[in-house]
Amino acid sequence: TIPSIGANTALPFTFATGANLAANGNHLLETDVLYASDSFDDNDTLSLTLVNAPVISSFPHLEDFELNNGYWYTGGKFSSWEYGTPSSVKLKRAASGSKAWKTRLNGTYNDGELSYLYSPCYDVSALTNPTISFSLSFDLEDCGGTLCDGAYMEYSLDGNTWTRLGANGQGTNWYNKASAGNNLW
C-alpha cells in the first residue's frame, strides 16, 4: 500500500525492476495514478520521452540521414521539425540522397516557433582541431532592422549550459547577420 500523497508534494518510489533503456532510440515512460476516490482522471497521467543516442567518437563522421534520422531529435516551442523527404515549394530535395531534417517537410515553419534540432553527442576530445561541415538551406522572413526569424548553432558540454558556436564572419559561409549581439543566419 502506498501512503496518501498530499497536493503539490512528492513521494519517492523505487520500482522492483528497472526499465531497460539501453537500446538507441526513443523510450516512452508513462505513469498513471489510479485512486479510487479520484473522479477527475484528466491529470492522472504523466508521459516523458527519453532519447538514447550513440556517442559519436570515430571521425571523420558523415551523417546523410538516409538509413534513419541519425538519432537526431526535436524540441522547443511550436516545433515543426520533421525527418523525411522534403517536398515543399522552395525545398524539394535533400543535400545528399532523399532524406533530411526540415521544418515541415511539405510546408513552412510555424509563426512563433522557437524550436531546436538536437544531434547525438560528439566526443571530440581526441581531436586537435575539430571542424564541422553541414548543408543548410533556409528561407527565413526578413523583417529589416528588427530581428524576427533566424537560425544558429549551439553546443553544450553538459546538456544544461548552451553556447553559440562561432560568429558572423568566422568560418566559411558562417552566420550572415550580426544584430544586437546575435550572430545568426
PDB file of C-alpha atoms in Angstrom:
ATOM      1  CA  THR A   1       0.000   0.000   0.000  1.00  0.00           C
ATOM      2  CA  ILE A   2       1.308   3.417  -0.971  1.00  0.00           C
ATOM      3  CA  PRO A   3       0.571   6.147   1.575  1.00  0.00           C
ATOM      4  CA  SER A   4      -1.563   9.121   0.641  1.00  0.00           C
ATOM      5  CA  ILE A   5       0.288  11.918  -1.138  1.00  0.00           C
ATOM      6  CA  GLY A   6      -0.888  15.449  -0.466  1.00  0.00           C
ATOM      7  CA  ALA A   7      -1.345  18.012  -3.217  1.00  0.00           C
ATOM      8  CA  ASN A   8       1.918  19.537  -4.504  1.00  0.00           C
ATOM      9  CA  THR A   9       4.069  17.036  -2.637  1.00  0.00           C
ATOM     10  CA  ALA A  10       6.263  14.160  -3.762  1.00  0.00           C
ATOM     11  CA  LEU A  11       6.885  10.639  -2.564  1.00  0.00           C
ATOM     12  CA  PRO A  12       9.989   8.723  -3.702  1.00  0.00           C
ATOM     13  CA  PHE A  13       9.216   5.311  -5.134  1.00  0.00           C
ATOM     14  CA  THR A  14      11.639   2.605  -6.251  1.00  0.00           C
ATOM     15  CA  PHE A  15      10.459   0.001  -8.743  1.00  0.00           C
ATOM     16  CA  ALA A  16      11.457  -3.594  -8.057  1.00  0.00           C
ATOM     17  CA  THR A  17      12.542  -3.986 -11.693  1.00  0.00           C
ATOM     18  CA  GLY A  18      14.091  -1.083 -13.579  1.00  0.00           C
ATOM     19  CA  ALA A  19      13.376  -0.230 -17.184  1.00  0.00           C
ATOM     20  CA  ASN A  20      15.924  -1.270 -19.807  1.00  0.00           C
ATOM     21  CA  LEU A  21      16.689   1.932 -21.744  1.00  0.00           C
ATOM     22  CA  ALA A  22      19.954   0.687 -23.270  1.00  0.00           C
ATOM     23  CA  ALA A  23      18.718   0.437 -26.862  1.00  0.00           C
ATOM     24  CA  ASN A  24      19.257   3.507 -29.059  1.00  0.00           C
ATOM     25  CA  GLY A  25      16.114   5.415 -29.949  1.00  0.00           C
ATOM     26  CA  ASN A  26      13.100   6.879 -28.202  1.00  0.00           C
ATOM     27  CA  HIS A  27      11.784   5.428 -24.963  1.00  0.00           C
ATOM     28  CA  LEU A  28       8.324   6.452 -23.739  1.00  0.00           C
ATOM     29  CA  LEU A  29       7.894   6.455 -19.983  1.00  0.00           C
ATOM     30  CA  GLU A  30       4.326   6.811 -18.818  1.00  0.00           C
ATOM     31  CA  THR A  31       2.870   6.672 -15.366  1.00  0.00           C
ATOM     32  CA  ASP A  32      -0.772   6.605 -14.344  1.00  0.00           C
ATOM     33  CA  VAL A  33      -2.146   7.282 -10.896  1.00  0.00           C
ATOM     34  CA  LEU A  34      -5.255   5.315 -10.017  1.00  0.00           C
ATOM     35  CA  TYR A  35      -7.010   6.447  -6.889  1.00  0.00           C
ATOM     36  CA  ALA A  36     -10.473   5.106  -6.094  1.00  0.00           C
ATOM     37  CA  SER A  37     -11.973   8.405  -4.901  1.00  0.00           C
ATOM     38  CA  ASP A  38     -10.429  10.464  -7.746  1.00  0.00           C
ATOM     39  CA  SER A  39     -13.238  11.240 -10.174  1.00  0.00           C
ATOM     40  CA  PHE A  40     -11.137  13.637 -12.315  1.00  0.00           C
ATOM     41  CA  ASP A  41      -8.728  11.498 -14.341  1.00  0.00           C
ATOM     42  CA  ASP A  42      -7.551  14.185 -16.813  1.00  0.00           C
ATOM     43  CA  ASN A  43      -4.499  14.935 -14.632  1.00  0.00           C
ATOM     44  CA  ASP A  44      -3.565  11.394 -13.624  1.00  0.00           C
ATOM     45  CA  THR A  45      -1.072  10.554 -16.385  1.00  0.00           C
ATOM     46  CA  LEU A  46       2.459  11.780 -16.939  1.00  0.00           C
ATOM     47  CA  SER A  47       4.381  10.949 -20.121  1.00  0.00           C
ATOM     48  CA  LEU A  48       8.043  11.566 -20.840  1.00  0.00           C
ATOM     49  CA  THR A  49      10.043  10.600 -23.910  1.00  0.00           C
ATOM     50  CA  LEU A  50      13.731   9.865 -23.366  1.00  0.00           C
ATOM     51  CA  VAL A  51      16.128   9.709 -26.296  1.00  0.00           C
ATOM     52  CA  ASN A  52      19.102   7.369 -26.113  1.00  0.00           C
ATOM     53  CA  ALA A  53      21.600   8.080 -28.891  1.00  0.00           C
ATOM     54  CA  PRO A  54      25.073   6.724 -29.541  1.00  0.00           C
ATOM     55  CA  VAL A  55      28.089   8.854 -28.633  1.00  0.00           C
ATOM     56  CA  ILE A  56      29.982   9.553 -31.839  1.00  0.00           C
ATOM     57  CA  SER A  57      33.747   9.397 -31.339  1.00  0.00           C
ATOM     58  CA  SER A  58      35.046   7.995 -34.626  1.00  0.00           C
ATOM     59  CA  PHE A  59      35.999  10.628 -37.204  1.00  0.00           C
ATOM     60  CA  PRO A  60      35.541  11.700 -39.882  1.00  0.00           C
ATOM     61  CA  HIS A  61      31.814  11.178 -39.336  1.00  0.00           C
ATOM     62  CA  LEU A  62      29.258  11.598 -42.123  1.00  0.00           C
ATOM     63  CA  GLU A  63      25.533  11.621 -41.469  1.00  0.00           C
ATOM     64  CA  ASP A  64      23.368  11.826 -44.579  1.00  0.00           C
ATOM     65  CA  PHE A  65      20.151  10.643 -42.841  1.00  0.00           C
ATOM     66  CA  GLU A  66      19.492   8.004 -45.489  1.00  0.00           C
ATOM     67  CA  LEU A  67      19.417   4.994 -43.118  1.00  0.00           C
ATOM     68  CA  ASN A  68      17.425   6.700 -40.356  1.00  0.00           C
ATOM     69  CA  ASN A  69      17.047  10.037 -38.556  1.00  0.00           C
ATOM     70  CA  GLY A  70      20.653   9.807 -37.335  1.00  0.00           C
ATOM     71  CA  TYR A  71      19.373   9.787 -33.727  1.00  0.00           C
ATOM     72  CA  TRP A  72      18.658  13.495 -34.025  1.00  0.00           C
ATOM     73  CA  TYR A  73      15.504  14.726 -32.283  1.00  0.00           C
ATOM     74  CA  THR A  74      13.484  17.895 -31.847  1.00  0.00           C
ATOM     75  CA  GLY A  75      12.248  20.070 -29.040  1.00  0.00           C
ATOM     76  CA  GLY A  76      11.161  23.580 -28.228  1.00  0.00           C
ATOM     77  CA  LYS A  77       8.005  25.614 -28.701  1.00  0.00           C
ATOM     78  CA  PHE A  78       5.732  25.002 -31.731  1.00  0.00           C
ATOM     79  CA  SER A  79       8.395  22.789 -33.343  1.00  0.00           C
ATOM     80  CA  SER A  80       7.754  21.969 -36.988  1.00  0.00           C
ATOM     81  CA  TRP A  81      10.929  19.894 -37.472  1.00  0.00           C
ATOM     82  CA  GLU A  82      10.294  16.675 -39.388  1.00  0.00           C
ATOM     83  CA  TYR A  83      12.528  13.917 -40.735  1.00  0.00           C
ATOM     84  CA  GLY A  84      11.870  12.527 -44.193  1.00  0.00           C
ATOM     85  CA  THR A  85      11.796  13.550 -47.842  1.00  0.00           C
ATOM     86  CA  PRO A  86      11.425  17.316 -48.370  1.00  0.00           C
ATOM     87  CA  SER A  87       8.628  18.305 -50.757  1.00  0.00           C
ATOM     88  CA  SER A  88       7.879  21.962 -50.088  1.00  0.00           C
ATOM     89  CA  VAL A  89       7.632  24.686 -52.734  1.00  0.00           C
ATOM     90  CA  LYS A  90      11.148  26.074 -52.199  1.00  0.00           C
ATOM     91  CA  LEU A  91      12.946  22.955 -50.932  1.00  0.00           C
ATOM     92  CA  LYS A  92      12.214  19.753 -52.832  1.00  0.00           C
ATOM     93  CA  ARG A  93      15.303  17.635 -52.172  1.00  0.00           C
ATOM     94  CA  ALA A  94      17.911  16.698 -49.600  1.00  0.00           C
ATOM     95  CA  ALA A  95      21.584  17.695 -49.767  1.00  0.00           C
ATOM     96  CA  SER A  96      22.565  14.071 -50.454  1.00  0.00           C
ATOM     97  CA  GLY A  97      20.159  11.245 -51.163  1.00  0.00           C
ATOM     98  CA  SER A  98      16.496  11.784 -50.428  1.00  0.00           C
ATOM     99  CA  LYS A  99      16.190  12.255 -46.639  1.00  0.00           C
ATOM    100  CA  ALA A 100      16.759  15.299 -44.426  1.00  0.00           C
ATOM    101  CA  TRP A 101      15.561  17.174 -41.379  1.00  0.00           C
ATOM    102  CA  LYS A 102      13.363  20.123 -42.353  1.00  0.00           C
ATOM    103  CA  THR A 103      10.872  22.439 -40.744  1.00  0.00           C
ATOM    104  CA  ARG A 104       7.677  20.915 -42.127  1.00  0.00           C
ATOM    105  CA  LEU A 105       8.623  18.566 -44.946  1.00  0.00           C
ATOM    106  CA  ASN A 106       5.915  19.870 -47.271  1.00  0.00           C
ATOM    107  CA  GLY A 107       5.497  23.425 -45.994  1.00  0.00           C
ATOM    108  CA  THR A 108       6.967  26.220 -43.902  1.00  0.00           C
ATOM    109  CA  TYR A 109       7.867  26.657 -40.255  1.00  0.00           C
ATOM    110  CA  ASN A 110       5.334  27.915 -37.689  1.00  0.00           C
ATOM    111  CA  ASP A 111       4.772  31.517 -36.640  1.00  0.00           C
ATOM    112  CA  GLY A 112       6.110  31.972 -33.115  1.00  0.00           C
ATOM    113  CA  GLU A 113       8.268  28.855 -33.411  1.00  0.00           C
ATOM    114  CA  LEU A 114      11.245  28.562 -31.071  1.00  0.00           C
ATOM    115  CA  SER A 115      12.402  25.067 -31.899  1.00  0.00           C
ATOM    116  CA  TYR A 116      15.564  23.024 -31.679  1.00  0.00           C
ATOM    117  CA  LEU A 117      17.086  20.156 -33.605  1.00  0.00           C
ATOM    118  CA  TYR A 118      19.352  18.145 -31.313  1.00  0.00           C
ATOM    119  CA  SER A 119      22.186  15.956 -32.576  1.00  0.00           C
ATOM    120  CA  PRO A 120      23.652  12.937 -30.818  1.00  0.00           C
ATOM    121  CA  CYS A 121      26.662  13.654 -28.597  1.00  0.00           C
ATOM    122  CA  TYR A 122      30.029  14.006 -30.296  1.00  0.00           C
ATOM    123  CA  ASP A 123      33.156  13.210 -28.284  1.00  0.00           C
ATOM    124  CA  VAL A 124      35.781  15.422 -29.944  1.00  0.00           C
ATOM    125  CA  SER A 125      38.227  15.266 -27.017  1.00  0.00           C
ATOM    126  CA  ALA A 126      40.803  13.329 -29.080  1.00  0.00           C
ATOM    127  CA  LEU A 127      40.764  15.859 -31.950  1.00  0.00           C
ATOM    128  CA  THR A 128      43.287  18.697 -32.181  1.00  0.00           C
ATOM    129  CA  ASN A 129      41.181  20.945 -34.408  1.00  0.00           C
ATOM    130  CA  PRO A 130      37.552  19.748 -34.508  1.00  0.00           C
ATOM    131  CA  THR A 131      35.723  21.010 -37.593  1.00  0.00           C
ATOM    132  CA  ILE A 132      32.079  20.797 -38.571  1.00  0.00           C
ATOM    133  CA  SER A 133      30.636  20.933 -42.049  1.00  0.00           C
ATOM    134  CA  PHE A 134      26.968  20.617 -42.960  1.00  0.00           C
ATOM    135  CA  SER A 135      24.476  21.509 -45.649  1.00  0.00           C
ATOM    136  CA  LEU A 136      21.923  24.169 -44.751  1.00  0.00           C
ATOM    137  CA  SER A 137      19.182  25.603 -46.890  1.00  0.00           C
ATOM    138  CA  PHE A 138      16.897  28.262 -45.491  1.00  0.00           C
ATOM    139  CA  ASP A 139      14.181  30.715 -46.437  1.00  0.00           C
ATOM    140  CA  LEU A 140      13.638  32.979 -43.440  1.00  0.00           C
ATOM    141  CA  GLU A 141      11.450  36.026 -43.132  1.00  0.00           C
ATOM    142  CA  ASP A 142      13.481  39.264 -43.193  1.00  0.00           C
ATOM    143  CA  CYS A 143      11.983  41.991 -41.021  1.00  0.00           C
ATOM    144  CA  GLY A 144      14.593  44.597 -41.909  1.00  0.00           C
ATOM    145  CA  GLY A 145      16.134  46.218 -38.824  1.00  0.00           C
ATOM    146  CA  THR A 146      14.007  44.094 -36.476  1.00  0.00           C
ATOM    147  CA  LEU A 147      15.019  40.507 -35.793  1.00  0.00           C
ATOM    148  CA  CYS A 148      12.039  38.248 -36.397  1.00  0.00           C
ATOM    149  CA  ASP A 149      13.434  34.948 -37.722  1.00  0.00           C
ATOM    150  CA  GLY A 150      16.852  33.363 -37.565  1.00  0.00           C
ATOM    151  CA  ALA A 151      18.840  30.187 -37.087  1.00  0.00           C
ATOM    152  CA  TYR A 152      22.087  29.458 -35.274  1.00  0.00           C
ATOM    153  CA  MET A 153      24.110  26.583 -33.865  1.00  0.00           C
ATOM    154  CA  GLU A 154      24.894  25.995 -30.199  1.00  0.00           C
ATOM    155  CA  TYR A 155      26.857  23.400 -28.282  1.00  0.00           C
ATOM    156  CA  SER A 156      26.842  22.177 -24.718  1.00  0.00           C
ATOM    157  CA  LEU A 157      29.409  20.319 -22.658  1.00  0.00           C
ATOM    158  CA  ASP A 158      26.874  19.248 -20.029  1.00  0.00           C
ATOM    159  CA  GLY A 159      23.416  19.410 -21.669  1.00  0.00           C
ATOM    160  CA  ASN A 160      22.395  22.347 -19.470  1.00  0.00           C
ATOM    161  CA  THR A 161      24.507  25.349 -20.478  1.00  0.00           C
ATOM    162  CA  TRP A 162      24.475  26.190 -24.200  1.00  0.00           C
ATOM    163  CA  THR A 163      26.961  28.411 -26.078  1.00  0.00           C
ATOM    164  CA  ARG A 164      26.564  29.828 -29.577  1.00  0.00           C
ATOM    165  CA  LEU A 165      29.121  28.334 -31.950  1.00  0.00           C
ATOM    166  CA  GLY A 166      31.098  30.914 -33.936  1.00  0.00           C
ATOM    167  CA  ALA A 167      30.257  34.434 -35.017  1.00  0.00           C
ATOM    168  CA  ASN A 168      29.420  36.403 -38.142  1.00  0.00           C
ATOM    169  CA  GLY A 169      32.461  36.411 -40.456  1.00  0.00           C
ATOM    170  CA  GLN A 170      34.104  33.345 -38.886  1.00  0.00           C
ATOM    171  CA  GLY A 171      34.441  30.158 -40.875  1.00  0.00           C
ATOM    172  CA  THR A 172      33.196  29.552 -44.395  1.00  0.00           C
ATOM    173  CA  ASN A 173      29.618  30.666 -45.049  1.00  0.00           C
ATOM    174  CA  TRP A 174      29.068  31.078 -41.322  1.00  0.00           C
ATOM    175  CA  TYR A 175      26.381  33.425 -39.972  1.00  0.00           C
ATOM    176  CA  ASN A 176      25.324  36.170 -42.362  1.00  0.00           C
ATOM    177  CA  LYS A 177      23.790  38.567 -39.830  1.00  0.00           C
ATOM    178  CA  ALA A 178      25.072  40.181 -36.656  1.00  0.00           C
ATOM    179  CA  SER A 179      22.434  42.258 -34.911  1.00  0.00           C
ATOM    180  CA  ALA A 180      22.305  43.390 -31.279  1.00  0.00           C
ATOM    181  CA  GLY A 181      24.862  40.787 -30.264  1.00  0.00           C
ATOM    182  CA  ASN A 182      23.054  37.994 -32.132  1.00  0.00           C
ATOM    183  CA  ASN A 183      25.127  36.085 -34.678  1.00  0.00           C
ATOM    184  CA  LEU A 184      22.833  34.052 -36.905  1.00  0.00           C
ATOM    185  CA  TRP A 185      21.628  33.144 -40.344  1.00  0.00           C
TER     186      TRP A 185
END
